[in-house]
């Protein structure tokens, strides 16, 4: 079921989103060679609790930690562990969610550890740019796959044949982390549910340097690229309003990222 939020509910989504943004910023600042994914998890847990929120991943279908921490060929759902220690040249994808007064925020970033190869920096930039291309189509009056199509077109606008992971995608979000509709990261525009004020979506492209085929590891969570190629993952939660999108998980509401697409935010 697609849940439509009132302005008051969107304000709570914004509060949840800002706590997630703070947790991701604190983890980003701590990323360095020698730091474990468990260390990063503890930082996020502290920030979320200090904000008066609850980690949404902890206990979700039995997930044992506060964040997902996925290194290099790991795409999503990596489990933080004190023996997983970051090394110079790694890429770490951090996915974080929090619940504030019953409402969810969900956001992810990929971060380079120290110096990485130019093609790795390009993968991160391409993936993040595709997220903002998708967010720029979170406009009342449009259709769901306008977002999907914009993500895909952005990834495909580069000469390197990046892979778009098609097994996983974005989702509606509100009083639960995962709601309808599922948001594909590819496809033709003009299809699917109409985008209406009060609809909140998590948009989350996963892009690979090589083939996008995936394998789930025996831990039942970690998803990796089948060919071992590097992956990146960026995600934001966005609320669609009559006056434009509000990226609830961005400190500036998405103002800077959406200005690139000539879209004004509603805050
Ligand atoms: Mg997420
Ligand atoms: Mg999500």
mmCIF file of N, CA and C in Angstrom, residues 42-173:
data_model
loop_
_atom_site.group_PDB
_atom_site.id
_atom_site.type_symbol
_atom_site.label_atom_id
_atom_site.label_comp_id
_atom_site.label_asym_id
_atom_site.label_seq_id
_atom_site.Cartn_x
_atom_site.Cartn_y
_atom_site.Cartn_z
ATOM 1 N N UNK A 42 29.282 1.759 15.663
ATOM 2 C CA UNK A 42 29.125 2.323 17.013
ATOM 3 C C UNK A 42 28.916 3.835 16.953
ATOM 4 N N UNK A 43 29.602 4.491 16.026
ATOM 5 C CA UNK A 43 29.438 5.946 15.858
ATOM 6 C C UNK A 43 28.002 6.261 15.451
ATOM 7 N N UNK A 44 27.487 5.532 14.488
ATOM 8 C CA UNK A 44 26.120 5.771 14.022
ATOM 9 C C UNK A 44 25.111 5.524 15.140
ATOM 10 N N UNK A 45 25.319 4.448 15.887
ATOM 11 C CA UNK A 45 24.391 4.125 16.982
ATOM 12 C C UNK A 45 24.345 5.272 17.983
ATOM 13 N N UNK A 46 25.521 5.828 18.298
ATOM 14 C CA UNK A 46 25.604 6.923 19.272
ATOM 15 C C UNK A 46 24.853 8.154 18.762
ATOM 16 N N UNK A 47 25.075 8.522 17.507
ATOM 17 C CA UNK A 47 24.439 9.724 16.947
ATOM 18 C C UNK A 47 22.918 9.551 16.891
ATOM 19 N N UNK A 48 22.471 8.369 16.471
ATOM 20 C CA UNK A 48 21.026 8.129 16.347
ATOM 21 C C UNK A 48 20.354 8.208 17.724
ATOM 22 N N UNK A 49 20.953 7.554 18.714
ATOM 23 C CA UNK A 49 20.364 7.585 20.071
ATOM 24 C C UNK A 49 20.393 8.999 20.634
ATOM 25 N N UNK A 50 21.511 9.733 20.392
ATOM 26 C CA UNK A 50 21.620 11.103 20.910
ATOM 27 C C UNK A 50 20.548 12.004 20.303
ATOM 28 N N UNK A 51 20.114 11.685 19.087
ATOM 29 C CA UNK A 51 19.080 12.471 18.430
ATOM 30 C C UNK A 51 17.672 12.098 18.864
ATOM 31 N N UNK A 52 17.569 11.139 19.773
ATOM 32 C CA UNK A 52 16.250 10.728 20.249
ATOM 33 C C UNK A 52 15.557 9.763 19.307
ATOM 34 N N UNK A 53 16.335 9.131 18.440
ATOM 35 C CA UNK A 53 15.762 8.195 17.469
ATOM 36 C C UNK A 53 16.227 6.773 17.771
ATOM 37 N N UNK A 54 15.711 5.836 16.980
ATOM 38 C CA UNK A 54 16.025 4.410 17.139
ATOM 39 C C UNK A 54 16.579 3.908 15.798
ATOM 40 N N UNK A 55 17.661 3.117 15.824
ATOM 41 C CA UNK A 55 18.162 2.566 14.552
ATOM 42 C C UNK A 55 17.131 1.620 13.938
ATOM 43 N N UNK A 56 16.815 1.812 12.672
ATOM 44 C CA UNK A 56 15.777 0.969 12.062
ATOM 45 C C UNK A 56 16.316 -0.348 11.535
ATOM 46 N N UNK A 57 17.614 -0.418 11.251
ATOM 47 C CA UNK A 57 18.147 -1.667 10.705
ATOM 48 C C UNK A 57 18.323 -2.721 11.801
ATOM 49 N N UNK A 58 18.638 -2.260 13.001
ATOM 50 C CA UNK A 58 18.934 -3.177 14.118
ATOM 51 C C UNK A 58 17.715 -4.056 14.398
ATOM 52 N N UNK A 59 17.870 -5.356 14.157
ATOM 53 C CA UNK A 59 16.764 -6.289 14.387
ATOM 54 C C UNK A 59 15.824 -6.425 13.214
ATOM 55 N N UNK A 60 16.043 -5.640 12.129
ATOM 56 C CA UNK A 60 15.175 -5.747 10.957
ATOM 57 C C UNK A 60 15.400 -7.101 10.288
ATOM 58 N N UNK A 61 14.380 -7.946 10.301
ATOM 59 C CA UNK A 61 14.501 -9.335 9.801
ATOM 60 C C UNK A 61 15.735 -10.023 10.377
ATOM 61 N N UNK A 62 16.083 -9.644 11.614
ATOM 62 C CA UNK A 62 17.205 -10.271 12.290
ATOM 63 C C UNK A 62 18.554 -9.635 12.007
ATOM 64 N N UNK A 63 18.595 -8.515 11.255
ATOM 65 C CA UNK A 63 19.895 -7.859 10.996
ATOM 66 C C UNK A 63 20.493 -7.427 12.332
ATOM 67 N N UNK A 64 21.802 -7.765 12.569
ATOM 68 C CA UNK A 64 22.344 -7.614 13.920
ATOM 69 C C UNK A 64 22.972 -6.265 14.250
ATOM 70 N N UNK A 65 23.027 -5.324 13.312
ATOM 71 C CA UNK A 65 23.774 -4.085 13.553
ATOM 72 C C UNK A 65 22.954 -2.850 13.185
ATOM 73 N N UNK A 66 23.532 -1.675 13.484
ATOM 74 C CA UNK A 66 22.844 -0.399 13.248
ATOM 75 C C UNK A 66 22.921 0.039 11.792
ATOM 76 N N UNK A 67 24.067 -0.224 11.137
ATOM 77 C CA UNK A 67 24.220 0.189 9.744
ATOM 78 C C UNK A 67 24.627 -1.010 8.893
ATOM 79 N N UNK A 68 24.494 -0.846 7.584
ATOM 80 C CA UNK A 68 25.097 -1.774 6.643
ATOM 81 C C UNK A 68 26.400 -1.149 6.167
ATOM 82 N N UNK A 69 27.472 -1.931 6.196
ATOM 83 C CA UNK A 69 28.793 -1.449 5.801
ATOM 84 C C UNK A 69 29.364 -2.425 4.789
ATOM 85 N N UNK A 70 29.484 -1.979 3.544
ATOM 86 C CA UNK A 70 29.810 -2.880 2.437
ATOM 87 C C UNK A 70 31.079 -2.377 1.768
ATOM 88 N N UNK A 71 32.100 -3.228 1.690
ATOM 89 C CA UNK A 71 33.421 -2.809 1.217
ATOM 90 C C UNK A 71 33.706 -3.364 -0.189
ATOM 91 N N UNK A 72 34.143 -2.475 -1.075
ATOM 92 C CA UNK A 72 34.620 -2.831 -2.427
ATOM 93 C C UNK A 72 33.567 -3.578 -3.243
ATOM 94 N N UNK A 73 33.759 -4.904 -3.466
ATOM 95 C CA UNK A 73 32.810 -5.648 -4.316
ATOM 96 C C UNK A 73 31.495 -5.928 -3.589
ATOM 97 N N UNK A 74 31.462 -5.638 -2.293
ATOM 98 C CA UNK A 74 30.193 -5.741 -1.568
ATOM 99 C C UNK A 74 29.327 -4.543 -1.965
ATOM 100 N N UNK A 75 28.095 -4.833 -2.370
ATOM 101 C CA UNK A 75 27.230 -3.758 -2.886
ATOM 102 C C UNK A 75 26.397 -3.176 -1.748
ATOM 103 N N UNK A 76 25.676 -4.032 -1.054
ATOM 104 C CA UNK A 76 24.800 -3.610 0.038
ATOM 105 C C UNK A 76 24.747 -4.699 1.118
ATOM 106 N N UNK A 77 24.236 -4.325 2.288
ATOM 107 C CA UNK A 77 23.854 -5.236 3.377
ATOM 108 C C UNK A 77 25.031 -5.909 4.069
ATOM 109 N N UNK A 78 26.254 -5.349 3.932
ATOM 110 C CA UNK A 78 27.397 -5.873 4.675
ATOM 111 C C UNK A 78 27.184 -5.682 6.174
ATOM 112 N N UNK A 79 27.596 -6.663 6.958
ATOM 113 C CA UNK A 79 27.385 -6.630 8.410
ATOM 114 C C UNK A 79 28.641 -6.096 9.095
ATOM 115 N N UNK A 80 28.532 -4.995 9.850
ATOM 116 C CA UNK A 80 29.702 -4.474 10.564
ATOM 117 C C UNK A 80 30.339 -5.533 11.471
ATOM 118 N N UNK A 81 31.690 -5.477 11.530
ATOM 119 C CA UNK A 81 32.446 -6.507 12.233
ATOM 120 C C UNK A 81 33.773 -5.885 12.646
ATOM 121 N N UNK A 82 34.217 -6.191 13.865
ATOM 122 C CA UNK A 82 35.462 -5.553 14.316
ATOM 123 C C UNK A 82 36.688 -6.081 13.576
ATOM 124 N N UNK A 83 36.538 -7.211 12.905
ATOM 125 C CA UNK A 83 37.665 -7.754 12.127
ATOM 126 C C UNK A 83 37.691 -7.237 10.683
ATOM 127 N N UNK A 84 36.650 -6.503 10.284
ATOM 128 C CA UNK A 84 36.663 -5.888 8.941
ATOM 129 C C UNK A 84 37.257 -4.500 9.071
ATOM 130 N N UNK A 85 38.524 -4.369 8.721
ATOM 131 C CA UNK A 85 39.253 -3.122 8.927
ATOM 132 C C UNK A 85 39.537 -2.469 7.576
ATOM 133 N N UNK A 86 39.254 -1.179 7.491
ATOM 134 C CA UNK A 86 39.436 -0.445 6.240
ATOM 135 C C UNK A 86 40.914 -0.309 5.903
ATOM 136 N N UNK A 87 41.218 -0.387 4.610
ATOM 137 C CA UNK A 87 42.583 -0.216 4.123
ATOM 138 C C UNK A 87 42.594 0.886 3.068
ATOM 139 N N UNK A 88 43.746 1.554 2.965
ATOM 140 C CA UNK A 88 43.938 2.574 1.929
ATOM 141 C C UNK A 88 43.505 2.021 0.565
ATOM 142 N N UNK A 89 42.705 2.793 -0.155
ATOM 143 C CA UNK A 89 42.284 2.375 -1.493
ATOM 144 C C UNK A 89 40.944 1.665 -1.532
ATOM 145 N N UNK A 90 40.384 1.334 -0.361
ATOM 146 C CA UNK A 90 39.058 0.706 -0.322
ATOM 147 C C UNK A 90 37.958 1.722 -0.638
ATOM 148 N N UNK A 91 36.802 1.180 -0.997
ATOM 149 C CA UNK A 91 35.569 1.972 -1.042
ATOM 150 C C UNK A 91 34.617 1.345 -0.044
ATOM 151 N N UNK A 92 34.045 2.174 0.828
ATOM 152 C CA UNK A 92 33.050 1.641 1.757
ATOM 153 C C UNK A 92 31.706 2.308 1.517
ATOM 154 N N UNK A 93 30.664 1.476 1.408
ATOM 155 C CA UNK A 93 29.299 1.972 1.280
ATOM 156 C C UNK A 93 28.602 1.812 2.620
ATOM 157 N N UNK A 94 28.083 2.928 3.118
ATOM 158 C CA UNK A 94 27.443 2.976 4.439
ATOM 159 C C UNK A 94 25.978 3.305 4.252
ATOM 160 N N UNK A 95 25.107 2.437 4.741
ATOM 161 C CA UNK A 95 23.657 2.606 4.609
ATOM 162 C C UNK A 95 23.097 2.680 6.021
ATOM 163 N N UNK A 96 22.267 3.687 6.278
ATOM 164 C CA UNK A 96 21.840 3.965 7.653
ATOM 165 C C UNK A 96 20.369 4.369 7.674
ATOM 166 N N UNK A 97 19.655 3.891 8.690
ATOM 167 C CA UNK A 97 18.251 4.260 8.842
ATOM 168 C C UNK A 97 17.906 4.512 10.291
ATOM 169 N N UNK A 98 16.960 5.417 10.511
ATOM 170 C CA UNK A 98 16.532 5.724 11.878
ATOM 171 C C UNK A 98 15.039 6.010 11.899
ATOM 172 N N UNK A 99 14.449 5.759 13.071
ATOM 173 C CA UNK A 99 13.019 6.003 13.284
ATOM 174 C C UNK A 99 12.880 7.096 14.339
ATOM 175 N N UNK A 100 12.152 8.162 14.003
ATOM 176 C CA UNK A 100 11.917 9.261 14.948
ATOM 177 C C UNK A 100 10.409 9.437 15.092
ATOM 178 N N UNK A 101 9.909 9.252 16.297
ATOM 179 C CA UNK A 101 8.470 9.348 16.553
ATOM 180 C C UNK A 101 7.663 8.565 15.516
ATOM 181 N N UNK A 102 8.182 7.371 15.176
ATOM 182 C CA UNK A 102 7.428 6.466 14.304
ATOM 183 C C UNK A 102 7.692 6.634 12.822
ATOM 184 N N UNK A 103 8.522 7.620 12.431
ATOM 185 C CA UNK A 103 8.766 7.886 11.010
ATOM 186 C C UNK A 103 10.229 7.644 10.642
ATOM 187 N N UNK A 104 10.438 7.154 9.412
ATOM 188 C CA UNK A 104 11.747 6.647 9.002
ATOM 189 C C UNK A 104 12.516 7.593 8.097
ATOM 190 N N UNK A 105 13.834 7.549 8.265
ATOM 191 C CA UNK A 105 14.759 8.120 7.291
ATOM 192 C C UNK A 105 15.692 7.016 6.849
ATOM 193 N N UNK A 106 16.139 7.044 5.587
ATOM 194 C CA UNK A 106 16.977 5.976 5.026
ATOM 195 C C UNK A 106 17.896 6.630 4.005
ATOM 196 N N UNK A 107 19.208 6.467 4.199
ATOM 197 C CA UNK A 107 20.159 7.139 3.311
ATOM 198 C C UNK A 107 21.465 6.363 3.278
ATOM 199 N N UNK A 108 22.186 6.475 2.178
ATOM 200 C CA UNK A 108 23.457 5.761 2.034
ATOM 201 C C UNK A 108 24.467 6.608 1.264
ATOM 202 N N UNK A 109 25.738 6.396 1.597
ATOM 203 C CA UNK A 109 26.834 7.050 0.882
ATOM 204 C C UNK A 109 27.933 6.024 0.627
ATOM 205 N N UNK A 110 28.712 6.266 -0.408
ATOM 206 C CA UNK A 110 29.946 5.502 -0.611
ATOM 207 C C UNK A 110 31.110 6.460 -0.390
ATOM 208 N N UNK A 111 32.158 5.974 0.276
ATOM 209 C CA UNK A 111 33.270 6.831 0.675
ATOM 210 C C UNK A 111 34.576 6.146 0.286
ATOM 211 N N UNK A 112 35.492 6.914 -0.306
ATOM 212 C CA UNK A 112 36.825 6.404 -0.622
ATOM 213 C C UNK A 112 37.669 6.438 0.641
ATOM 214 N N UNK A 113 38.443 5.375 0.852
ATOM 215 C CA UNK A 113 39.344 5.303 2.007
ATOM 216 C C UNK A 113 40.724 5.751 1.542
ATOM 217 N N UNK A 114 41.142 6.937 1.985
ATOM 218 C CA UNK A 114 42.419 7.472 1.538
ATOM 219 C C UNK A 114 42.397 7.712 0.043
ATOM 220 N N UNK A 115 43.525 7.409 -0.611
ATOM 221 C CA UNK A 115 43.616 7.630 -2.055
ATOM 222 C C UNK A 115 43.124 6.417 -2.819
ATOM 223 N N UNK A 116 42.281 6.669 -3.808
ATOM 224 C CA UNK A 116 41.788 5.573 -4.656
ATOM 225 C C UNK A 116 42.066 5.935 -6.110
ATOM 226 N N UNK A 117 41.947 4.944 -6.969
ATOM 227 C CA UNK A 117 42.220 5.149 -8.402
ATOM 228 C C UNK A 117 41.179 6.098 -9.002
ATOM 229 N N UNK A 118 41.557 6.827 -10.063
ATOM 230 C CA UNK A 118 40.628 7.765 -10.701
ATOM 231 C C UNK A 118 39.324 7.110 -11.144
ATOM 232 N N UNK A 119 39.389 5.862 -11.635
ATOM 233 C CA UNK A 119 38.149 5.219 -12.098
ATOM 234 C C UNK A 119 37.215 4.905 -10.925
ATOM 235 N N UNK A 120 37.800 4.786 -9.736
ATOM 236 C CA UNK A 120 36.982 4.543 -8.547
ATOM 237 C C UNK A 120 36.264 5.839 -8.141
ATOM 238 N N UNK A 121 37.014 6.943 -8.160
ATOM 239 C CA UNK A 121 36.386 8.243 -7.874
ATOM 240 C C UNK A 121 35.268 8.519 -8.875
ATOM 241 N N UNK A 122 35.502 8.148 -10.133
ATOM 242 C CA UNK A 122 34.482 8.358 -11.163
ATOM 243 C C UNK A 122 33.236 7.531 -10.865
ATOM 244 N N UNK A 123 33.432 6.281 -10.434
ATOM 245 C CA UNK A 123 32.276 5.429 -10.088
ATOM 246 C C UNK A 123 31.434 6.083 -8.987
ATOM 247 N N UNK A 124 32.089 6.633 -7.977
ATOM 248 C CA UNK A 124 31.360 7.273 -6.881
ATOM 249 C C UNK A 124 30.595 8.495 -7.408
ATOM 250 N N UNK A 125 31.273 9.314 -8.214
ATOM 251 C CA UNK A 125 30.638 10.536 -8.732
ATOM 252 C C UNK A 125 29.455 10.206 -9.635
ATOM 253 N N UNK A 126 29.628 9.185 -10.482
ATOM 254 C CA UNK A 126 28.557 8.795 -11.411
ATOM 255 C C UNK A 126 27.337 8.284 -10.635
ATOM 256 N N UNK A 127 27.587 7.491 -9.597
ATOM 257 C CA UNK A 127 26.474 6.925 -8.823
ATOM 258 C C UNK A 127 25.734 8.026 -8.077
ATOM 259 N N UNK A 128 26.494 8.940 -7.444
ATOM 260 C CA UNK A 128 25.839 10.028 -6.704
ATOM 261 C C UNK A 128 25.062 10.942 -7.663
ATOM 262 N N UNK A 129 25.651 11.221 -8.828
ATOM 263 C CA UNK A 129 24.963 12.085 -9.800
ATOM 264 C C UNK A 129 23.662 11.431 -10.270
ATOM 265 N N UNK A 130 23.670 10.104 -10.417
ATOM 266 C CA UNK A 130 22.445 9.424 -10.866
ATOM 267 C C UNK A 130 21.355 9.505 -9.799
ATOM 268 N N UNK A 131 21.777 9.496 -8.529
ATOM 269 C CA UNK A 131 20.794 9.672 -7.445
ATOM 270 C C UNK A 131 20.120 11.039 -7.568
ATOM 271 N N UNK A 132 20.929 12.087 -7.772
ATOM 272 C CA UNK A 132 20.338 13.436 -7.853
ATOM 273 C C UNK A 132 19.486 13.602 -9.106
ATOM 274 N N UNK A 133 19.874 12.920 -10.180
ATOM 275 C CA UNK A 133 19.036 12.949 -11.383
ATOM 276 C C UNK A 133 17.671 12.341 -11.070
ATOM 277 N N UNK A 134 17.660 11.237 -10.327
ATOM 278 C CA UNK A 134 16.399 10.611 -9.937
ATOM 279 C C UNK A 134 15.594 11.499 -9.000
ATOM 280 N N UNK A 135 16.276 12.062 -8.005
ATOM 281 C CA UNK A 135 15.582 12.931 -7.038
ATOM 282 C C UNK A 135 14.946 14.127 -7.742
ATOM 283 N N UNK A 136 15.592 14.604 -8.811
ATOM 284 C CA UNK A 136 15.086 15.796 -9.509
ATOM 285 C C UNK A 136 13.760 15.523 -10.205
ATOM 286 N N UNK A 137 13.410 14.237 -10.348
ATOM 287 C CA UNK A 137 12.119 13.899 -10.975
ATOM 288 C C UNK A 137 11.078 13.490 -9.938
ATOM 289 N N UNK A 138 11.371 13.714 -8.678
ATOM 290 C CA UNK A 138 10.389 13.443 -7.607
ATOM 291 C C UNK A 138 9.443 14.639 -7.515
ATOM 292 N N UNK A 139 8.645 14.792 -8.547
ATOM 293 C CA UNK A 139 7.814 15.983 -8.722
ATOM 294 C C UNK A 139 6.349 15.593 -8.801
ATOM 295 N N UNK A 140 5.523 16.290 -8.035
ATOM 296 C CA UNK A 140 4.079 16.045 -8.081
ATOM 297 C C UNK A 140 3.587 16.218 -9.515
ATOM 298 N N UNK A 141 2.751 15.279 -9.954
ATOM 299 C CA UNK A 141 2.229 15.314 -11.316
ATOM 300 C C UNK A 141 2.957 14.363 -12.247
ATOM 301 N N UNK A 142 4.162 13.953 -11.865
ATOM 302 C CA UNK A 142 4.918 12.998 -12.676
ATOM 303 C C UNK A 142 4.505 11.567 -12.376
ATOM 304 N N UNK A 143 5.252 10.630 -12.964
ATOM 305 C CA UNK A 143 5.003 9.215 -12.722
ATOM 306 C C UNK A 143 6.257 8.587 -12.132
ATOM 307 N N UNK A 144 6.046 7.475 -11.435
ATOM 308 C CA UNK A 144 7.145 6.838 -10.701
ATOM 309 C C UNK A 144 8.359 6.554 -11.584
ATOM 310 N N UNK A 145 8.116 6.018 -12.781
ATOM 311 C CA UNK A 145 9.271 5.605 -13.587
ATOM 312 C C UNK A 145 9.983 6.789 -14.244
ATOM 313 N N UNK A 146 9.456 8.004 -14.068
ATOM 314 C CA UNK A 146 10.246 9.185 -14.470
ATOM 315 C C UNK A 146 11.547 9.194 -13.664
ATOM 316 N N UNK A 147 11.442 8.785 -12.396
ATOM 317 C CA UNK A 147 12.610 8.727 -11.519
ATOM 318 C C UNK A 147 13.563 7.625 -12.002
ATOM 319 N N UNK A 148 13.010 6.431 -12.231
ATOM 320 C CA UNK A 148 13.814 5.286 -12.682
ATOM 321 C C UNK A 148 14.568 5.623 -13.957
ATOM 322 N N UNK A 149 13.847 6.212 -14.892
ATOM 323 C CA UNK A 149 14.412 6.542 -16.193
ATOM 324 C C UNK A 149 15.529 7.585 -16.060
ATOM 325 N N UNK A 150 15.330 8.555 -15.167
ATOM 326 C CA UNK A 150 16.349 9.603 -14.982
ATOM 327 C C UNK A 150 17.625 9.019 -14.374
ATOM 328 N N UNK A 151 17.474 8.079 -13.432
ATOM 329 C CA UNK A 151 18.648 7.420 -12.844
ATOM 330 C C UNK A 151 19.420 6.695 -13.944
ATOM 331 N N UNK A 152 18.698 5.894 -14.733
ATOM 332 C CA UNK A 152 19.362 5.116 -15.774
ATOM 333 C C UNK A 152 20.038 6.011 -16.813
ATOM 334 N N UNK A 153 19.319 7.046 -17.260
ATOM 335 C CA UNK A 153 19.886 7.933 -18.290
ATOM 336 C C UNK A 153 21.157 8.590 -17.789
ATOM 337 N N UNK A 154 21.169 8.947 -16.507
ATOM 338 C CA UNK A 154 22.355 9.592 -15.931
ATOM 339 C C UNK A 154 23.541 8.626 -15.944
ATOM 340 N N UNK A 155 23.313 7.386 -15.527
ATOM 341 C CA UNK A 155 24.407 6.391 -15.522
ATOM 342 C C UNK A 155 24.891 6.120 -16.944
ATOM 343 N N UNK A 156 23.948 6.049 -17.875
ATOM 344 C CA UNK A 156 24.283 5.696 -19.276
ATOM 345 C C UNK A 156 24.885 6.872 -20.044
ATOM 346 N N UNK A 157 24.933 8.060 -19.441
ATOM 347 C CA UNK A 157 25.452 9.224 -20.160
ATOM 348 C C UNK A 157 26.976 9.239 -20.201
ATOM 349 N N UNK A 158 27.601 8.247 -19.573
ATOM 350 C CA UNK A 158 29.064 8.195 -19.531
ATOM 351 C C UNK A 158 29.579 7.133 -20.494
ATOM 352 N N UNK A 159 30.821 7.304 -20.960
ATOM 353 C CA UNK A 159 31.337 6.367 -21.960
ATOM 354 C C UNK A 159 31.646 5.000 -21.347
ATOM 355 N N UNK A 160 32.046 4.964 -20.058
ATOM 356 C CA UNK A 160 32.309 3.666 -19.432
ATOM 357 C C UNK A 160 30.990 2.882 -19.275
ATOM 358 N N UNK A 161 30.998 1.584 -19.595
ATOM 359 C CA UNK A 161 29.748 0.806 -19.493
ATOM 360 C C UNK A 161 29.450 0.358 -18.053
ATOM 361 N N UNK A 162 29.089 1.325 -17.210
ATOM 362 C CA UNK A 162 28.755 1.004 -15.824
ATOM 363 C C UNK A 162 27.583 0.028 -15.766
ATOM 364 N N UNK A 163 27.553 -0.796 -14.701
ATOM 365 C CA UNK A 163 26.427 -1.694 -14.491
ATOM 366 C C UNK A 163 25.433 -1.075 -13.514
ATOM 367 N N UNK A 164 24.154 -1.273 -13.760
ATOM 368 C CA UNK A 164 23.110 -0.858 -12.816
ATOM 369 C C UNK A 164 22.540 -2.126 -12.197
ATOM 370 N N UNK A 165 22.685 -2.270 -10.886
ATOM 371 C CA UNK A 165 22.193 -3.463 -10.186
ATOM 372 C C UNK A 165 20.666 -3.470 -10.293
ATOM 373 N N UNK A 166 20.114 -4.574 -10.817
ATOM 374 C CA UNK A 166 18.667 -4.574 -11.057
ATOM 375 C C UNK A 166 17.876 -5.446 -10.074
ATOM 376 N N UNK A 167 18.583 -6.115 -9.171
ATOM 377 C CA UNK A 167 17.913 -7.000 -8.221
ATOM 378 C C UNK A 167 17.372 -6.235 -7.022
ATOM 379 N N UNK A 168 17.886 -5.049 -6.804
ATOM 380 C CA UNK A 168 17.537 -4.240 -5.635
ATOM 381 C C UNK A 168 17.196 -2.843 -6.126
ATOM 382 N N UNK A 169 16.401 -2.114 -5.323
ATOM 383 C CA UNK A 169 16.036 -0.768 -5.749
ATOM 384 C C UNK A 169 15.496 0.036 -4.590
ATOM 385 N N UNK A 170 14.908 1.163 -4.910
ATOM 386 C CA UNK A 170 14.343 2.041 -3.891
ATOM 387 C C UNK A 170 12.934 1.611 -3.515
ATOM 388 N N UNK A 171 12.291 2.435 -2.681
ATOM 389 C CA UNK A 171 11.032 2.003 -2.070
ATOM 390 C C UNK A 171 10.301 3.174 -1.450
ATOM 391 N N UNK A 172 8.983 2.987 -1.304
ATOM 392 C CA UNK A 172 8.236 3.912 -0.479
ATOM 393 C C UNK A 172 8.717 3.807 0.961
ATOM 394 N N UNK A 173 8.514 4.878 1.730
ATOM 395 C CA UNK A 173 8.994 4.906 3.123
ATOM 396 C C UNK A 173 8.092 5.824 3.929
#
